[in-house]
mmCIF file of C-alpha atoms in Angstrom:
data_model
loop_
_atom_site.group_PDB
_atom_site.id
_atom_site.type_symbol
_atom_site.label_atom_id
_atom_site.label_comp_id
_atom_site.label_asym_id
_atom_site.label_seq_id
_atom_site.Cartn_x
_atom_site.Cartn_y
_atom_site.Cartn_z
ATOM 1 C CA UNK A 1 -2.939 -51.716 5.957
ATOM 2 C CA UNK A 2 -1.092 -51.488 9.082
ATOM 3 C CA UNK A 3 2.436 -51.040 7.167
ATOM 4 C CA UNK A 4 1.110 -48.363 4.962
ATOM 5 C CA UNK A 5 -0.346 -46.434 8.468
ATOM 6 C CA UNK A 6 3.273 -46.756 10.030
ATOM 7 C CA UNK A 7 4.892 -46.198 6.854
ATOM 8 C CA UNK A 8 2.556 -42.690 6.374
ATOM 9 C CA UNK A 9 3.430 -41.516 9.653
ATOM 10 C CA UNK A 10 7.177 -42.007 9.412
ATOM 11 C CA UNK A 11 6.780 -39.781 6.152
ATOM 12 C CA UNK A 12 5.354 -37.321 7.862
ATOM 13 C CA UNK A 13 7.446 -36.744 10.742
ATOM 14 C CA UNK A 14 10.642 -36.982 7.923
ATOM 15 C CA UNK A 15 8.968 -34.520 5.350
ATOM 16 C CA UNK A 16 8.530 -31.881 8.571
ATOM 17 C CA UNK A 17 12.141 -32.958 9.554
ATOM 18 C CA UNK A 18 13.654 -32.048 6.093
ATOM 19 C CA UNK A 19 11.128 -29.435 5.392
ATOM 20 C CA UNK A 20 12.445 -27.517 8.753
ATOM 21 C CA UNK A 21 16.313 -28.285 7.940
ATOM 22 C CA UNK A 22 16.013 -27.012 4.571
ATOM 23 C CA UNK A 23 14.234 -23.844 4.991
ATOM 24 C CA UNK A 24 16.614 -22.968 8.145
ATOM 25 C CA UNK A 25 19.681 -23.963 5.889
ATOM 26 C CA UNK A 26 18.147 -21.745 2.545
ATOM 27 C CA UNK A 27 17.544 -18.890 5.289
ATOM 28 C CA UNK A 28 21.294 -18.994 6.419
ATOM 29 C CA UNK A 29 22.870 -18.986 3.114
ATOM 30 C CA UNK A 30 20.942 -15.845 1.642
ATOM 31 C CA UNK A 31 21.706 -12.527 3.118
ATOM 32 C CA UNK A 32 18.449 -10.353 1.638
ATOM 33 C CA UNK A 33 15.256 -10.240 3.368
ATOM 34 C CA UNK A 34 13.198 -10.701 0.529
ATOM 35 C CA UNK A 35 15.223 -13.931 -1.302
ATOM 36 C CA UNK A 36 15.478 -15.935 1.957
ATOM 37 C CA UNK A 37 11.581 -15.568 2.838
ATOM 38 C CA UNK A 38 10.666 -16.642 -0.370
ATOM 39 C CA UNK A 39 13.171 -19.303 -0.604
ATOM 40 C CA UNK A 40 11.943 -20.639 2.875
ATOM 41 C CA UNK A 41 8.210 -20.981 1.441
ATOM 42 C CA UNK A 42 9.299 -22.929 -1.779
ATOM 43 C CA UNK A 43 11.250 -25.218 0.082
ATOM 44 C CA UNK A 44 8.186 -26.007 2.488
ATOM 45 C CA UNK A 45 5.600 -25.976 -0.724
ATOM 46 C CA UNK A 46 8.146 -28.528 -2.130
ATOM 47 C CA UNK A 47 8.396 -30.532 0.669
ATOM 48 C CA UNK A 48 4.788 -30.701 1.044
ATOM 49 C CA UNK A 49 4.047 -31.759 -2.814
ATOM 50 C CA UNK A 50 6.715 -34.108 -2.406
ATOM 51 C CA UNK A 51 5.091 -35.672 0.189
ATOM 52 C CA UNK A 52 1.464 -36.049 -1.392
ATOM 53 C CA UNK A 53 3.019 -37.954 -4.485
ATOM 54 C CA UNK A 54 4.674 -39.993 -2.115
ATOM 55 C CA UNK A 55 1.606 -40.910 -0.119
ATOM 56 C CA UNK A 56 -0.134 -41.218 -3.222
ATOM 57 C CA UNK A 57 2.222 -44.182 -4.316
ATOM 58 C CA UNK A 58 2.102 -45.660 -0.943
ATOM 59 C CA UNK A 59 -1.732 -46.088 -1.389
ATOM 60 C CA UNK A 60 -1.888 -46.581 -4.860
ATOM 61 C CA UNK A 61 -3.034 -50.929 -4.086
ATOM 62 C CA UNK A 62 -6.296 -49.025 -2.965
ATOM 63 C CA UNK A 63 -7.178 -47.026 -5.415
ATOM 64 C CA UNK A 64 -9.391 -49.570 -7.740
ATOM 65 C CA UNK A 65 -11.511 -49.883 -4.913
ATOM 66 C CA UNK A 66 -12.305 -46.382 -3.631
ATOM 67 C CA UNK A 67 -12.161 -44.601 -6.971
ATOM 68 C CA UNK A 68 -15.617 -43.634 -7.380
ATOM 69 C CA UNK A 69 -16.237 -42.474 -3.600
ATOM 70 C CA UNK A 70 -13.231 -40.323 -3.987
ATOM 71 C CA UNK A 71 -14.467 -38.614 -6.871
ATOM 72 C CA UNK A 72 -17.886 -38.346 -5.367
ATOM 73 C CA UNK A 73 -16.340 -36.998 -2.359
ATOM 74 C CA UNK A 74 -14.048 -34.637 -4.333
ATOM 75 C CA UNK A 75 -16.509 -32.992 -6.338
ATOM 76 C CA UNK A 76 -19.079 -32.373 -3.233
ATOM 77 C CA UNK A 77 -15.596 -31.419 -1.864
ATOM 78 C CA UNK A 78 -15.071 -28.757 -4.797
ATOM 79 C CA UNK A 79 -18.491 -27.690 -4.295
ATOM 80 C CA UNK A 80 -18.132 -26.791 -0.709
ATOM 81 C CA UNK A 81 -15.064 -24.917 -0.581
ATOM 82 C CA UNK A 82 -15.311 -22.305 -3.764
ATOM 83 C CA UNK A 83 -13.659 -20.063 -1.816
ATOM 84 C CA UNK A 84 -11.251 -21.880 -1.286
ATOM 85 C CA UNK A 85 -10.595 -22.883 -4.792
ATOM 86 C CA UNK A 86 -11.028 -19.042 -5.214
ATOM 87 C CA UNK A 87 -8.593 -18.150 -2.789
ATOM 88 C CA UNK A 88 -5.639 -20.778 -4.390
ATOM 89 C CA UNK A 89 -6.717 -19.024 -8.013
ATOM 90 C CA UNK A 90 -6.350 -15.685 -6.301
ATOM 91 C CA UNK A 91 -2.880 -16.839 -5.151
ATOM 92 C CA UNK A 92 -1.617 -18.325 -8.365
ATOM 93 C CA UNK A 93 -2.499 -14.951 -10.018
ATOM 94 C CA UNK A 94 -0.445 -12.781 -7.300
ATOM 95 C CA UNK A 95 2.668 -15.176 -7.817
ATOM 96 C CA UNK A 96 2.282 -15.053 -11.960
ATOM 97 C CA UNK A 97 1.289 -11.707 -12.226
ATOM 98 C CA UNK A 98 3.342 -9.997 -9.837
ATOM 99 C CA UNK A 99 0.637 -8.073 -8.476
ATOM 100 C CA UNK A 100 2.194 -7.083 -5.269
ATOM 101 C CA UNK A 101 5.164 -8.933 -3.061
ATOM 102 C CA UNK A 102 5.749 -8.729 0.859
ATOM 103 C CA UNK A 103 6.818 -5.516 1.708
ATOM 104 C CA UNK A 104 4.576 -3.868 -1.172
ATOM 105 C CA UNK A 105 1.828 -1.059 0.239
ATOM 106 C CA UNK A 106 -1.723 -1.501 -1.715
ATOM 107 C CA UNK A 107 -5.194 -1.624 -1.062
ATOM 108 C CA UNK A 108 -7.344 -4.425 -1.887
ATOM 109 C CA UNK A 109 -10.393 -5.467 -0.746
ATOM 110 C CA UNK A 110 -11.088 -1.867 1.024
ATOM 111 C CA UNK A 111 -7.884 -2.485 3.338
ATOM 112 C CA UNK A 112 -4.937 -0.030 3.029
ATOM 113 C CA UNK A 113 -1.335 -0.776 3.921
ATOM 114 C CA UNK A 114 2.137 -3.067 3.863
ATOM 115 C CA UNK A 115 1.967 -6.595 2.732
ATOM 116 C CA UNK A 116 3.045 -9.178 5.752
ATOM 117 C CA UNK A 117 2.807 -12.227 4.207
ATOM 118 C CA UNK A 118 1.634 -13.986 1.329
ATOM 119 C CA UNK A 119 -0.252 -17.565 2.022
ATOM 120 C CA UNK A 120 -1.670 -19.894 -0.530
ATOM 121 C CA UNK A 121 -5.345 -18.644 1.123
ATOM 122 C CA UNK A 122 -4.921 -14.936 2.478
ATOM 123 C CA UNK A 123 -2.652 -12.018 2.037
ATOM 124 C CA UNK A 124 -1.665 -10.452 5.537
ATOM 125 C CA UNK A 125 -1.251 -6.835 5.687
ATOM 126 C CA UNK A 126 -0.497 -3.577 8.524
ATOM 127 C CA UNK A 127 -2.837 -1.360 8.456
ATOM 128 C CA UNK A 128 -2.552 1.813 7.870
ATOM 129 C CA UNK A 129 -4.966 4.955 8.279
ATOM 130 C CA UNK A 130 -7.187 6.856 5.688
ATOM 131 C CA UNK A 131 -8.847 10.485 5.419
ATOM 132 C CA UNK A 132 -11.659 9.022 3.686
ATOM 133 C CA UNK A 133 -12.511 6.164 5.445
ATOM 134 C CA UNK A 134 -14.417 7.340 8.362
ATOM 135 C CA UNK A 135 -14.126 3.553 10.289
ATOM 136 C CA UNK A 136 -10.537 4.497 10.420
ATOM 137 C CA UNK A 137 -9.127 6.420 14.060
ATOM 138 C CA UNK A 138 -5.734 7.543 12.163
ATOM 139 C CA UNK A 139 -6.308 9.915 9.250
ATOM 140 C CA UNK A 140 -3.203 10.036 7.873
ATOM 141 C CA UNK A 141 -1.235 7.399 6.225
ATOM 142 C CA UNK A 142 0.221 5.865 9.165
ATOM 143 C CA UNK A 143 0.137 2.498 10.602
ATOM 144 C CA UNK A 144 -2.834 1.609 12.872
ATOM 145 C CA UNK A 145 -1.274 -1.307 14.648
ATOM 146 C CA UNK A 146 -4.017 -3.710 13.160
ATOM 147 C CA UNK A 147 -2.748 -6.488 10.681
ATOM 148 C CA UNK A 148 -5.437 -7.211 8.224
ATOM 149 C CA UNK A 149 -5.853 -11.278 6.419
ATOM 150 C CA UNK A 150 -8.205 -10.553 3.230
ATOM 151 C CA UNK A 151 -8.578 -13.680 1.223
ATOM 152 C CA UNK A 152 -6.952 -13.977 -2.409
ATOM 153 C CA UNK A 153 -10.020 -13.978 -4.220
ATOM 154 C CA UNK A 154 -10.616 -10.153 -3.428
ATOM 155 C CA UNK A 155 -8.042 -10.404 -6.646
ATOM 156 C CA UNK A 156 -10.429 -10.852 -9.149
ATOM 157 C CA UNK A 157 -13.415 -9.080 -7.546
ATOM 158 C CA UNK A 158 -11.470 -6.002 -6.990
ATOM 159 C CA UNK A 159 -9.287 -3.562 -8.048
ATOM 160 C CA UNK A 160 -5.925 -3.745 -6.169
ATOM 161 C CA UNK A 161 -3.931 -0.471 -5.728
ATOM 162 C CA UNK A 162 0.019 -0.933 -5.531
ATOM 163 C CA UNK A 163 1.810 2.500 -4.147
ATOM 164 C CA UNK A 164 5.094 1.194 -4.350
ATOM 165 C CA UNK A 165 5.597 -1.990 -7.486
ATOM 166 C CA UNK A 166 6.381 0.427 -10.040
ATOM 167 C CA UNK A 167 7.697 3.897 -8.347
ATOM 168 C CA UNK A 168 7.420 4.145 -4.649
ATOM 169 C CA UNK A 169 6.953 7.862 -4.771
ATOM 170 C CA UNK A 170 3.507 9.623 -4.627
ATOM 171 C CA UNK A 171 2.513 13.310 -5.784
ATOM 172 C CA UNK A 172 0.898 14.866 -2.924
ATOM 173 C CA UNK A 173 -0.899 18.309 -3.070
ATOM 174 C CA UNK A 174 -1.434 20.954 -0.763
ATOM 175 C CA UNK A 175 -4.233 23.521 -1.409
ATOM 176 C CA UNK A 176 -4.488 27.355 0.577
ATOM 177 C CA UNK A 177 -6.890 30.259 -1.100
ATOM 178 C CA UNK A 178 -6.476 33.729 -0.270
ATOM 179 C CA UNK A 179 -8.264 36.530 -0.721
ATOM 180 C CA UNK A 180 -8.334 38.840 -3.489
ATOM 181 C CA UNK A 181 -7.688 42.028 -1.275
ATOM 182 C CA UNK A 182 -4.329 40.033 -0.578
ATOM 183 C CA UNK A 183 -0.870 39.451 -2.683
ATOM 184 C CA UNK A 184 -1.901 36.463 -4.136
ATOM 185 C CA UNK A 185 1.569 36.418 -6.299
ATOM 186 C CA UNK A 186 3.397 36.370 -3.330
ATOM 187 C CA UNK A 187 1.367 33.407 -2.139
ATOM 188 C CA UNK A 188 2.172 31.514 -4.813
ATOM 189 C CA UNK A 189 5.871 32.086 -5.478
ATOM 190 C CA UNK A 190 5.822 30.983 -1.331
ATOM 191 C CA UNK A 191 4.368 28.066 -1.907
ATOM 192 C CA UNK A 192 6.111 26.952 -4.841
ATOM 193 C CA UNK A 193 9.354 27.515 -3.229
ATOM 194 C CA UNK A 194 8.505 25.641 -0.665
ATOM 195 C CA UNK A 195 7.438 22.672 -2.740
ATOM 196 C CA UNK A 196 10.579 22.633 -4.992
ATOM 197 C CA UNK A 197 12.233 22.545 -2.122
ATOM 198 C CA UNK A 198 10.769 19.301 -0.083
ATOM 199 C CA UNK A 199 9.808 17.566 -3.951
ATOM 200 C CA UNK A 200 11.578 14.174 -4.745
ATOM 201 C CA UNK A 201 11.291 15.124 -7.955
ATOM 202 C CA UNK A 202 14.691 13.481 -9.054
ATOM 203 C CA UNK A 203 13.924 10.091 -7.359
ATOM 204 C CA UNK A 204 10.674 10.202 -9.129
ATOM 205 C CA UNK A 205 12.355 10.691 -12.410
ATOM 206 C CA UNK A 206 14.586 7.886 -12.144
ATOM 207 C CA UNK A 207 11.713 5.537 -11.037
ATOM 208 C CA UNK A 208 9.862 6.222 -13.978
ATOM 209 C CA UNK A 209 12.745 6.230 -16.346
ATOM 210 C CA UNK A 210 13.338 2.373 -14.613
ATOM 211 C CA UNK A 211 9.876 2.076 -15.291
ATOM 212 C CA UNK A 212 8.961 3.119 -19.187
ATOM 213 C CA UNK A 213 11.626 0.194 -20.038
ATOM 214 C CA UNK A 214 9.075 -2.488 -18.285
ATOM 215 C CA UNK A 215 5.672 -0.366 -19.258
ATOM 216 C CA UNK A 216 4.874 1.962 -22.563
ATOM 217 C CA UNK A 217 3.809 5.307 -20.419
ATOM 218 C CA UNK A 218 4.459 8.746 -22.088
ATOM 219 C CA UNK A 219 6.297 11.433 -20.748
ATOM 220 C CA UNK A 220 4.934 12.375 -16.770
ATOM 221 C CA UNK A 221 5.873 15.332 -15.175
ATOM 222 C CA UNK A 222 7.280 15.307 -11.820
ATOM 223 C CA UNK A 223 8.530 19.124 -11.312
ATOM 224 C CA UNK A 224 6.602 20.698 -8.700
ATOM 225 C CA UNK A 225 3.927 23.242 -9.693
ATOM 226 C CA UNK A 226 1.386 25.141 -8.207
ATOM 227 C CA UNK A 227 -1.916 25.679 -9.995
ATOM 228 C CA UNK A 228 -4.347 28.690 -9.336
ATOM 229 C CA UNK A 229 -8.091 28.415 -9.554
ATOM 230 C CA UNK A 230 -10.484 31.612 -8.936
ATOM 231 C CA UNK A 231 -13.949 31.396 -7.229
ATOM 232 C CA UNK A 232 -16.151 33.288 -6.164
ATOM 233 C CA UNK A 233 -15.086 33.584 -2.507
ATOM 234 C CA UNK A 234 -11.043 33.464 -3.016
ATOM 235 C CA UNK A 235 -8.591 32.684 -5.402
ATOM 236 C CA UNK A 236 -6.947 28.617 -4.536
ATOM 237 C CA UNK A 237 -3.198 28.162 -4.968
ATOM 238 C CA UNK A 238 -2.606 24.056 -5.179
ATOM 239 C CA UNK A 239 0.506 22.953 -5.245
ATOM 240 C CA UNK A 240 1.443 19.620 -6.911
ATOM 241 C CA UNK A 241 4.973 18.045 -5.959
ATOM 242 C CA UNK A 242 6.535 13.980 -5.608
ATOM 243 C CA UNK A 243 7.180 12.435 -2.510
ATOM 244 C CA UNK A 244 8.412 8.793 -1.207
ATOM 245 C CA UNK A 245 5.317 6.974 -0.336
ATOM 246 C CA UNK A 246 6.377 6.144 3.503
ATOM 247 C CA UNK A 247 7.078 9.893 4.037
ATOM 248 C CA UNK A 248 3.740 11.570 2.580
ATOM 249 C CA UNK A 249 2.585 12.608 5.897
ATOM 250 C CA UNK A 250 5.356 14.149 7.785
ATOM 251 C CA UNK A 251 6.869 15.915 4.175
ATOM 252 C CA UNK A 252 3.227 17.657 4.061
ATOM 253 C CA UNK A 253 3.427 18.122 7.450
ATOM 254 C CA UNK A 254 6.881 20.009 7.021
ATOM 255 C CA UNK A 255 5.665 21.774 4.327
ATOM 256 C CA UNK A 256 2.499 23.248 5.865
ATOM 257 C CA UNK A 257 4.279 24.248 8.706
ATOM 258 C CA UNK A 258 6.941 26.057 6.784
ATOM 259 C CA UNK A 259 4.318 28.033 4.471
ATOM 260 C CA UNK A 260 2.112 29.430 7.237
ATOM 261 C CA UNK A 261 5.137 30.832 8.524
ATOM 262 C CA UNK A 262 5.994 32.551 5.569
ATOM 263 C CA UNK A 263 2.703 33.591 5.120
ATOM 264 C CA UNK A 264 1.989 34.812 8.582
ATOM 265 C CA UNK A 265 4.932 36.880 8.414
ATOM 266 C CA UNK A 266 4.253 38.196 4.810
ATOM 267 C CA UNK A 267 1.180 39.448 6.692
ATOM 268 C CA UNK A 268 -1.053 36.836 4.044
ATOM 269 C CA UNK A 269 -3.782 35.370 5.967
ATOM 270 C CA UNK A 270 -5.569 32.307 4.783
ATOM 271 C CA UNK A 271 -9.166 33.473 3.221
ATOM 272 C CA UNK A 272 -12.201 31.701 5.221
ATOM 273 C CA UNK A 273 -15.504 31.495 4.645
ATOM 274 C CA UNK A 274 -15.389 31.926 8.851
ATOM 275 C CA UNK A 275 -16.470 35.600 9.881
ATOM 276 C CA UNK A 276 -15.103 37.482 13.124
ATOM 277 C CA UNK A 277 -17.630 39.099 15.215
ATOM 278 C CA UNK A 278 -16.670 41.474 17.893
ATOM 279 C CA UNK A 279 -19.184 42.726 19.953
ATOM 280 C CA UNK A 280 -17.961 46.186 22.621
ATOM 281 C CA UNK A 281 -19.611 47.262 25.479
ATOM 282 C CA UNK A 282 -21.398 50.164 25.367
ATOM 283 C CA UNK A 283 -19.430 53.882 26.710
ATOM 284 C CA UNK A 284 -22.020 54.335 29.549
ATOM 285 C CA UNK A 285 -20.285 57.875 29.629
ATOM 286 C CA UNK A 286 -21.832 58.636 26.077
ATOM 287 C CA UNK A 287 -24.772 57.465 26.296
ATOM 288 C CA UNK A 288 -25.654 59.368 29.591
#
């Protein structure tokens, strides 16, 4: 017993030993980001499964004696830690199914923004902030400064949204009504020039053209456009136009900026449901 116990802890300390040396030595010898991470995790998952066989031969005189308390013990085991087992199933699916990699953005399990790291129990992510989550203090799709763990089971319970696996561009809209006493035409024609010209509308294409030979989608559009709706209060000019994922925020910012120019000095204000009251004083002069 007491040369298995010394013998187990000199296998340790050499599995950390070689697990450390290896990972440092895959890290050196790749030069992209993405390779050498991943290559540093298999080599410590390999080290560590090597290491459990080992142990397991070491100990193997014993095993007659404790086999039914370990398999007692393993299925209260089991039992107890479903979420566990949930989370490792929720891992194995990421890895096989190439959900979403380090470096990805998504949203899964009600958290939005860039994958940090990938564990065989939780998937670490930046946050980043949401119009339509009110819990959120940044509304726009920028980071928060919170990282995020959310367990691997949220998988299979869950959709999980990937902005950036298969395109890495998003198509963004911005939406103005004017009135019907104003040039509406001239509205339009503004704000369609404006989102030709800001529109990653050729990176788009080339992402999905990369795309349709993984995936069987039909033709998408990606030319900008800019739809017109009437109601009853003003006619609505949306405009519909491709940008990279990182840079939604600041191209719609740029764009925004640029049309109310154009319209404030094509003398086009933006219709409002927003009435303004001016009240005068009265000409004492008159009334006397």
């Amino acid at each position: 017993m007491t040369g298995r116990l010394v013998t187990t802890v000199v296998l340790v300390i050499v599995a950390v030993a070689v697990g450390t040396a290896a990972g440092r030595l895959a890290g050196w010898r790749l030069g992209e980001p993405y390779t050498r991470y991943y290559a540093r995790k298999a080599v410590h998952y390999v080290t560590f499964a090597v290491l459990l066989v080992t142990l397991a031969v070491v100990w193997r005189p014993f095993a007659g004696r404790v086999g039914v308390v370990l398999g007692l013990a393993a299925a209260g085991i089991a039992f107890a830690m479903q979420e566990v087992i949930g989370a490792l199933a929720g891992w194995a699916s990421i890895l096989t199914g190439r959900q979403f990699r380090v470096g990805d953005r998504i949203q899964m399990g009600g958290v939005r923004g860039d994958v940090l790291d990938i564990t065989p129990l939780r998937t670490t992510v930046l946050e980043i902030g949401s119009s339509s989550d009110t819990a959120s203090w940044v509304r726009g799709r920028q980071y928060t400064g919170r990282t995020v763990s959310i367990s691997n089971k949220a998988v299979f319970n869950e959709p999980v949204y990937n902005s950036t696996a298969a395109l890495d561009h998003l198509w963004e809209e911005l939406t103005i009504t004017i009135s019907y006493r104003d040039d509406w035409r001239l509205a339009e024609t503004i704000l369609r020039e404006e989102a030709q010209r800001t529109s990653a509308s050729q990176g788009a294409q080339q992402a999905i053209t990369q795309m349709r030979r993984r995936y069987p989608v039909g033709r998408t559009e990606v030319e900008p456009r800019v739809f017109v709706r009437a109601t009853d209060n003003w006619i609505e000019l949306s405009a519909r136009f491709v940008v990279p994922v990182r840079e939604a925020r600041a191209v719609k910012d740029i764009v925004t900026r640029t049309v109310l120019d154009r319209l404030t000095e094509a003398s086009i204000p933006i219709a409002s449901a927003t009435q303004d009251v001016t009240v005068r004083a009265p000409d004492t002069a008159a009334d006397a």
